[in-house]
CSV table of C-alpha atoms in Angstrom, one decimal:
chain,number,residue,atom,x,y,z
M,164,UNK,CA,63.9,93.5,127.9
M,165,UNK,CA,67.6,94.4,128.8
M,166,UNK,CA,68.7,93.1,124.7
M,167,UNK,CA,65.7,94.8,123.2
M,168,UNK,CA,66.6,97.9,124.8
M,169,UNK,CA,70.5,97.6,123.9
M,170,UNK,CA,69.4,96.7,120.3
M,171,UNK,CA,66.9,99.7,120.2
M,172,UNK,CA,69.7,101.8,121.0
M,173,UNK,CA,71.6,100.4,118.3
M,174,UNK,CA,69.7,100.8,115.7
M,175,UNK,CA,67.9,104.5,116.9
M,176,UNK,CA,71.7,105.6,116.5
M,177,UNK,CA,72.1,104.5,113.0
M,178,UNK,CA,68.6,105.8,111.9
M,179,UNK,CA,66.5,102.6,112.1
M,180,UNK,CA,63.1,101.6,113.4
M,181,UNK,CA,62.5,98.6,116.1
M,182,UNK,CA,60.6,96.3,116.1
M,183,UNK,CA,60.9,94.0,119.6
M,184,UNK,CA,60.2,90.9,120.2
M,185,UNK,CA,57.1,89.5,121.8
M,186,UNK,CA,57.0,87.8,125.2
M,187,UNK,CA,58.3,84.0,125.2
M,188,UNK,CA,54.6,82.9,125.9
M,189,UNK,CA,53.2,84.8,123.0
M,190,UNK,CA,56.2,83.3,120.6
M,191,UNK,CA,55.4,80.0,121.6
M,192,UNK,CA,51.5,80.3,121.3
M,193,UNK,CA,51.9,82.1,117.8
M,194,UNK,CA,51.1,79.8,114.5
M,195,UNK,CA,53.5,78.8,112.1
M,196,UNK,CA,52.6,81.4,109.0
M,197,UNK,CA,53.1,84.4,112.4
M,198,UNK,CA,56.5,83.2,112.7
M,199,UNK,CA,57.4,82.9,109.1
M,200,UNK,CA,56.3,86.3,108.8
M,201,UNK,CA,58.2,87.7,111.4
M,202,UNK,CA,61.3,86.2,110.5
M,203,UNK,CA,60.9,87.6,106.7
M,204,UNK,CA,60.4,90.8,108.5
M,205,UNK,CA,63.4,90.4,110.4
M,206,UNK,CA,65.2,89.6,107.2
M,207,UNK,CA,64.2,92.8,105.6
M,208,UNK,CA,65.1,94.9,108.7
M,209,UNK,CA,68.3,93.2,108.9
M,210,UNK,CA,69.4,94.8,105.4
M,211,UNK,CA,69.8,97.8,107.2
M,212,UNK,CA,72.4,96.8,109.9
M,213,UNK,CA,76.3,96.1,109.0
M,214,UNK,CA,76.5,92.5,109.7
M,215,UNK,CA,78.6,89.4,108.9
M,216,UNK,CA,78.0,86.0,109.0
M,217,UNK,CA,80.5,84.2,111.4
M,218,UNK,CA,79.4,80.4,111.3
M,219,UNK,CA,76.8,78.4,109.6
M,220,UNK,CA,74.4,76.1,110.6
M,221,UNK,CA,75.8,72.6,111.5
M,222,UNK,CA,75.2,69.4,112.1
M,223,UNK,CA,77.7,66.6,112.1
M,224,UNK,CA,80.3,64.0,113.8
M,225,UNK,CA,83.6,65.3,115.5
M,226,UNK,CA,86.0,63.6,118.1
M,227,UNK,CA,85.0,64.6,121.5
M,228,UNK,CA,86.8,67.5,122.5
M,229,UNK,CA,87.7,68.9,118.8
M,230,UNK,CA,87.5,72.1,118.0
M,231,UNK,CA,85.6,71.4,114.6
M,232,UNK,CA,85.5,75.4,113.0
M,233,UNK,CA,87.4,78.1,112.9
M,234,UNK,CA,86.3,81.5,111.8
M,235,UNK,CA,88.3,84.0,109.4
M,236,UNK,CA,89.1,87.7,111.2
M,237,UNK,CA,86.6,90.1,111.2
M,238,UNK,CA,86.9,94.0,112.1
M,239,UNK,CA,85.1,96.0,114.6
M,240,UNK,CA,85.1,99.2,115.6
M,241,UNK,CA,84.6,99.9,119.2
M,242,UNK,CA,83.1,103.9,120.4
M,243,UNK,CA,80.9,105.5,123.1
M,244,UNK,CA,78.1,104.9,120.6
M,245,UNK,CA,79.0,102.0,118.3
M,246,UNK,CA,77.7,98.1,119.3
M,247,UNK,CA,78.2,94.9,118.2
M,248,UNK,CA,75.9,91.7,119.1
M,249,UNK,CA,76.1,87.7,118.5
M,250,UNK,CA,72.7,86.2,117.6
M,251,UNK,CA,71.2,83.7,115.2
M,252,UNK,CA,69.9,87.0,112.9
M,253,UNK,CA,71.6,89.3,110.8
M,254,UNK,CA,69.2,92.1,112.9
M,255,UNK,CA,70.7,90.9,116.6
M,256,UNK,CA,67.7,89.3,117.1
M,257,UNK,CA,67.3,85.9,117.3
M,258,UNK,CA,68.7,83.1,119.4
M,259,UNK,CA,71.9,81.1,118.9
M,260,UNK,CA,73.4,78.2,120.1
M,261,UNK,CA,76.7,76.3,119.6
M,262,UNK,CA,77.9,72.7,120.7
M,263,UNK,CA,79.3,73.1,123.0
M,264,UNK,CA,81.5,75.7,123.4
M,265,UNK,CA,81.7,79.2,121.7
M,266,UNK,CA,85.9,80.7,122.0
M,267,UNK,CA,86.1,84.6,120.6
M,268,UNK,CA,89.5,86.5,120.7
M,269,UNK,CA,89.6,89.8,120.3
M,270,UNK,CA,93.1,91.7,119.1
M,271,UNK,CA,93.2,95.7,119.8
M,272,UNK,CA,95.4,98.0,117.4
M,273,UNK,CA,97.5,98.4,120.1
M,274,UNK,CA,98.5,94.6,119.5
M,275,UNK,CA,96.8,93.7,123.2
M,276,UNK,CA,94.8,90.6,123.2
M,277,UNK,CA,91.8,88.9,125.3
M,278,UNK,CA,90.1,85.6,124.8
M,279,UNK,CA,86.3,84.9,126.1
M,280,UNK,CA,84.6,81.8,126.5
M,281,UNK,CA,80.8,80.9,126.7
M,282,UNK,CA,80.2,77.0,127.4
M,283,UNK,CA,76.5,76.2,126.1
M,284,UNK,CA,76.7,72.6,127.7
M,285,UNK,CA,77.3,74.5,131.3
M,286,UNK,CA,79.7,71.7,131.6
M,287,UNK,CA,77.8,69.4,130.4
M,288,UNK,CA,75.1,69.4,132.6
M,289,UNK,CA,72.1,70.4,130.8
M,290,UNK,CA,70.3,67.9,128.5
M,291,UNK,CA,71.4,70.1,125.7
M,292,UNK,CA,73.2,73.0,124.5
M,293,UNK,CA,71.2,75.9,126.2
M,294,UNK,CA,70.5,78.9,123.2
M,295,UNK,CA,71.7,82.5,124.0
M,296,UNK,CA,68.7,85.1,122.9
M,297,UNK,CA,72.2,87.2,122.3
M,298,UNK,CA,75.8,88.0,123.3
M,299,UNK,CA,76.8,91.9,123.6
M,300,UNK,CA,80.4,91.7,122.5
M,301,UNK,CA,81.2,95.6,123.1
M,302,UNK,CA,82.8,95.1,127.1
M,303,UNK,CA,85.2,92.2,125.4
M,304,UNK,CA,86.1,95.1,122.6
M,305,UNK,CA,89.1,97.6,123.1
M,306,UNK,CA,88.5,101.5,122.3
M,307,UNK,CA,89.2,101.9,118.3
M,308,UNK,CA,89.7,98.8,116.0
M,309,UNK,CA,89.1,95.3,116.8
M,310,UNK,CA,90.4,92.1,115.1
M,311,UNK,CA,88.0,89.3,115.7
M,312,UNK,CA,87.5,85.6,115.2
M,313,UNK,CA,85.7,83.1,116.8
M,314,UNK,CA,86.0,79.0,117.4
M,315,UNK,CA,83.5,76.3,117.8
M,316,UNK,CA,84.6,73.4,119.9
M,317,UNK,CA,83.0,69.8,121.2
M,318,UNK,CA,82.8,69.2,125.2
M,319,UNK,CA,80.7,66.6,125.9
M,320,UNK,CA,80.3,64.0,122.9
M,321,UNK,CA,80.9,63.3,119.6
M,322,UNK,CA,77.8,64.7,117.8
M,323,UNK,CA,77.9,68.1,117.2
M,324,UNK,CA,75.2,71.2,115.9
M,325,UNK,CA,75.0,74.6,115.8
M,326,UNK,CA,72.8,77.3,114.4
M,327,UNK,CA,73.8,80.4,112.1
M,328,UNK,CA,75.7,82.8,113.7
M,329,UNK,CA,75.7,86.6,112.9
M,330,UNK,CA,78.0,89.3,113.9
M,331,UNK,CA,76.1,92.4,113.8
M,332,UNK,CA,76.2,96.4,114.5
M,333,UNK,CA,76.9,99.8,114.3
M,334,UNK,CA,80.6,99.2,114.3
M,335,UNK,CA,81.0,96.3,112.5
M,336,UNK,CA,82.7,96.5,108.9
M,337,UNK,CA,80.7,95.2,106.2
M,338,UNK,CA,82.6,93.8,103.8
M,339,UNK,CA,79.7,94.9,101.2
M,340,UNK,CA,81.3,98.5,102.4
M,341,UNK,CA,85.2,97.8,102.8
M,342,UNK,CA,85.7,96.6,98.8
M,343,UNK,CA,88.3,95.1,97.1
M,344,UNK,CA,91.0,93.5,99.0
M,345,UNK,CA,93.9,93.3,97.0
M,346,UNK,CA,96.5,94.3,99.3
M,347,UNK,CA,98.0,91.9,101.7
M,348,UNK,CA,99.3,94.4,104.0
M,349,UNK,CA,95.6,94.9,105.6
M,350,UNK,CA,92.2,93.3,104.6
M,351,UNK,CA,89.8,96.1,106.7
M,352,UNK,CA,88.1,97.9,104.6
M,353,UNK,CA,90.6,97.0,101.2
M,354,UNK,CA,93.1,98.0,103.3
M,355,UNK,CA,92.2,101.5,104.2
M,356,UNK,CA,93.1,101.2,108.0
M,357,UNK,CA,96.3,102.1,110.3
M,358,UNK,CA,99.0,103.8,109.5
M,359,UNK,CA,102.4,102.7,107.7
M,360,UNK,CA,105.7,102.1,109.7
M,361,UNK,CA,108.3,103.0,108.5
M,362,UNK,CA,111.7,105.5,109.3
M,363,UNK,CA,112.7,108.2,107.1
M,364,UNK,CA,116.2,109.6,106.4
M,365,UNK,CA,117.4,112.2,104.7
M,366,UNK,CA,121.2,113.5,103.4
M,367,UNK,CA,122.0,117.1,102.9
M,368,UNK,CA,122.4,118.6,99.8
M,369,UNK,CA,125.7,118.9,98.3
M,370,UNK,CA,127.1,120.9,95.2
M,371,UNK,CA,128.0,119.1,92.4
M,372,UNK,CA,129.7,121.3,89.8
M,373,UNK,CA,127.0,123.7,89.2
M,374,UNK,CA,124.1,121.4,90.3
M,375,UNK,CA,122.7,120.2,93.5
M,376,UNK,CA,122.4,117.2,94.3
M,377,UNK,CA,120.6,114.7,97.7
M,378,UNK,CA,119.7,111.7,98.9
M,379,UNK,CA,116.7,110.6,101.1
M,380,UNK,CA,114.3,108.0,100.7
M,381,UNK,CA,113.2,105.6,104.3
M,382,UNK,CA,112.9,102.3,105.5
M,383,UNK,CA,109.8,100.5,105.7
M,384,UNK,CA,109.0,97.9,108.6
M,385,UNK,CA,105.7,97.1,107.7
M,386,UNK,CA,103.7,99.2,104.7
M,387,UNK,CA,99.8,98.0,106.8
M,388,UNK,CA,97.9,100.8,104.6
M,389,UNK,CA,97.1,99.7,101.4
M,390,UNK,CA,96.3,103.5,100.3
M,391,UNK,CA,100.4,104.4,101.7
M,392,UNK,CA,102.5,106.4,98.7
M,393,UNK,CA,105.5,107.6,99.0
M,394,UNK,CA,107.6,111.0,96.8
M,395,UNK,CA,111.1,112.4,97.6
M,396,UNK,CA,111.4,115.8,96.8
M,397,UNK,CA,114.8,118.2,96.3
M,398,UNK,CA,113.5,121.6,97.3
M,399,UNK,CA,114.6,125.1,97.6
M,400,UNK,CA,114.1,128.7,99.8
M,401,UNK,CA,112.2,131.1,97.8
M,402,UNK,CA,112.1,134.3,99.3
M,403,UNK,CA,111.0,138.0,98.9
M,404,UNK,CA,113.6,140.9,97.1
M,405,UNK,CA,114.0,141.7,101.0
M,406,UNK,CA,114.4,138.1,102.1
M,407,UNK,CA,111.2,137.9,104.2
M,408,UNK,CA,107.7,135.7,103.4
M,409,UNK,CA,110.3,132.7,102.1
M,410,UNK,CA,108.3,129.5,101.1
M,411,UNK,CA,109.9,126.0,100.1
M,412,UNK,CA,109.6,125.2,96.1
M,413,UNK,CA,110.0,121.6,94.6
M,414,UNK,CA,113.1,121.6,92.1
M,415,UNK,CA,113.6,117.8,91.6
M,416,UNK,CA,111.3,114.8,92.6
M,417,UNK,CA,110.3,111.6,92.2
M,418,UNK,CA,107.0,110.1,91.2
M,419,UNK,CA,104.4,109.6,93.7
M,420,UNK,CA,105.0,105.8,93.9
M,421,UNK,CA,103.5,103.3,96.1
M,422,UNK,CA,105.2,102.5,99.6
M,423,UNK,CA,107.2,99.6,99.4
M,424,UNK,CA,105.3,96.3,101.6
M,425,UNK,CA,108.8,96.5,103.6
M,426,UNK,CA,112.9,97.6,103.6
M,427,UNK,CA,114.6,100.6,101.9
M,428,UNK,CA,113.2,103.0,99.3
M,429,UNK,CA,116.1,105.4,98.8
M,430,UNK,CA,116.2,108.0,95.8
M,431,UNK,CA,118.8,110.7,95.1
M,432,UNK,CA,118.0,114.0,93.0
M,433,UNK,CA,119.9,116.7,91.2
M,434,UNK,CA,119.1,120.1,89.9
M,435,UNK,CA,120.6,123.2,88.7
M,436,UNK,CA,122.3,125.4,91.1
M,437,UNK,CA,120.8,128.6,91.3
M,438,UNK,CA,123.1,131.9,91.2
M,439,UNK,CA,124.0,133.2,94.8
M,440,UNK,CA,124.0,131.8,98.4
M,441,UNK,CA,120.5,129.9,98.7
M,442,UNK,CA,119.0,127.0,100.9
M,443,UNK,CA,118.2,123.8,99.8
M,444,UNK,CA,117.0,120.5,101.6
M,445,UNK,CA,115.9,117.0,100.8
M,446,UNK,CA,112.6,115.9,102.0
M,447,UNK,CA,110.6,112.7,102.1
M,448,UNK,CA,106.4,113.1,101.5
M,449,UNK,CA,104.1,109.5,103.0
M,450,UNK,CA,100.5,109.8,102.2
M,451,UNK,CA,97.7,107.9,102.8
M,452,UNK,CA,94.2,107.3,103.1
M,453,UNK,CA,92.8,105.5,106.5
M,454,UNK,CA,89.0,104.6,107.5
M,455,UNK,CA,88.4,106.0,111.5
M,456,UNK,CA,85.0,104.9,112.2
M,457,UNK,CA,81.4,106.2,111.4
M,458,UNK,CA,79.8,109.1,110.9
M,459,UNK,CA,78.3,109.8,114.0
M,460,UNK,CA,74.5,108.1,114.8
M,461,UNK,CA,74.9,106.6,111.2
M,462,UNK,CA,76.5,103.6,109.5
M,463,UNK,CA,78.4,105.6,106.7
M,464,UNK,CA,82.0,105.1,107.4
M,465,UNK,CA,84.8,108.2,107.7
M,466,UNK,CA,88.1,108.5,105.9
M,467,UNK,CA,90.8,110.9,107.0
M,468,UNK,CA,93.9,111.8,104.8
M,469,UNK,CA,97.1,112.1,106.6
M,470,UNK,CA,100.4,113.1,105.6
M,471,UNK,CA,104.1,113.1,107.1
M,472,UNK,CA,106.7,115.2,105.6
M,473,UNK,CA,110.8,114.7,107.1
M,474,UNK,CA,111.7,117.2,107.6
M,475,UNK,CA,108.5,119.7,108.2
M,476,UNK,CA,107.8,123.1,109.0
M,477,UNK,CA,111.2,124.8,108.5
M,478,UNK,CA,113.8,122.4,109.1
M,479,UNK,CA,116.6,120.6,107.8
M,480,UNK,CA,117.7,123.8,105.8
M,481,UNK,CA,121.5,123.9,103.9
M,482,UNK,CA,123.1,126.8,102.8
M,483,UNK,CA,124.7,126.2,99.4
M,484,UNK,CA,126.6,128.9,96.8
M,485,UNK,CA,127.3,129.1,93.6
């Protein structure tokens, strides 16, 4: 009863009906078209619910001992009210089982790791693997994103099976949702997700005959957002006849270009010199675009644009005449 209520609560958040399963007795007393139409039902239901499969079904010959799959990473988001189950069904609900043992580790964005083991032999004591009705994976998940992959390894003999395996969940990425993937930096939803590392510089304006001129640009250690663009501006203090309700104005820039995967991306600018004593600066713009969950008690994900201009507010100022 404890899995039907946990996957109630799933699906209740993300706007979904319920449908629990029956009693072991009734299952095993119910006729073969029953169970057939309860598993097409579960397939329909399961439409519903983000969920990836991890492994297919599998039955074959290994050296004892060998771990014989490997899964790719998969992303999860973990929150107060976000879940994410193993089971045999893309709804959470339906047993699984692996030969012999199931190894999942789970990286944090913080770069923290922790492994978890479940051995379905119980050290090869029972007759046979022993099914799991399910595995709630969110106490193994650290707060925010979660890389995740999973390994399938022989204990006890050389003749190996396991069913389908499901990752499934209010906070698991779809890949149906995430798109195309063509950056390398990230695969998370096409590379929507983190934020770019990188270290700005900037020079100070100089004169240069009657033109100003700068240099700024950064240095990128790792791009990780896909969506990450970059722009170096030249700008200029604009301010009232009485020198009051001043507001920076672009003079000179750059296109908006994509952020470099990694190392420099320096520019320099010129423009003309305007008559008097004014201020100028150089200043590097980084956008992008980066996926931070789901819209609360649904499945629909959340983007959030984010920008980091060096220098902001009302810094990095120089006074230049001509």
């Amino acid at each position: 009863m404890r899995r039907n209520a946990l996957i109630a609560a799933t699906l209740v958040a993300a706007g979904m009906s319920f449908a629990p399963l029956p009693p072991a007795s009734a299952q095993a007393e119910a006729q073969p078209e029953a169970q057939t139409a309860a598993q097409a039902e579960a397939r329909a239901e399961a439409k519903a619910l983000p969920s990836v499969q991890v492994a297919a079904r599998y039955s074959g010959t290994v050296a004892r001992g060998e771990t014989y799959y490997r899964s790719g990473d998969f992303a999860v988001w973990r929150s107060s009210v976000s879940s994410a189950f193993l089971s045999g069904f893309r709804n959470a609900n339906g047993r699984f089982v692996v030969d012999d043992v199931l190894t999942m580790t789970v990286t944090g964005e913080n770069g923290r790791t922790q492994t978890f083991r479940h051995d379905f032999s119980r050290n090869c004591t029972a007759p046979t693997p022993q099914p799991l009705d399910y595995l709630n994976l969110n106490k193994y998940l650290f707060a925010g994103l979660n890389t995740v992959r999973f390994a399938l390894s022989d204990k006890c003999g050389d003749v190996v099976r396991n069913s389908d395996i499901f990752l499934s969940g209010s906070g698991v990425i779809d890949p149906a949702v995430a798109g195309a993937r063509g950056c390398s930096g990230s695969n998370w939803v096409g590379g929507i997700t983190g934020s770019p590392a990188f270290i700005p510089s900037t020079n100070p304006p100089q004169r240069k005959d009657r033109r100003v001129q700068g240099t700024a640009g950064l240095s990128v250690a790792n791009r990780i957002n896909c969506s990450a663009s970059v722009q170096v501006a030249l700008e200029t203090k604009v301010c009232n006849r009485f020198g009051y309700n001043c507001n920076p104005r672009t003079i000179a820039s750059t296109t908006i270009e994509r952020l470099p995967a990694a190392g420099p991306h320096v520019k320099t600018l010129s423009a003309d010199c305007r008559r008097g004593t004014h201020s100028y600066r150089m200043q590097v713009r980084v956008k992008w675009v980066t996926w931070t969950g789901w819209a609360r008690q649904t499945v629909v994900p959340k983007f959030e644009t984010r920008v980091r201009n060096t220098p902001d507010g009302d810094r990095g100022w120089t006074r230049i005449s001509c």
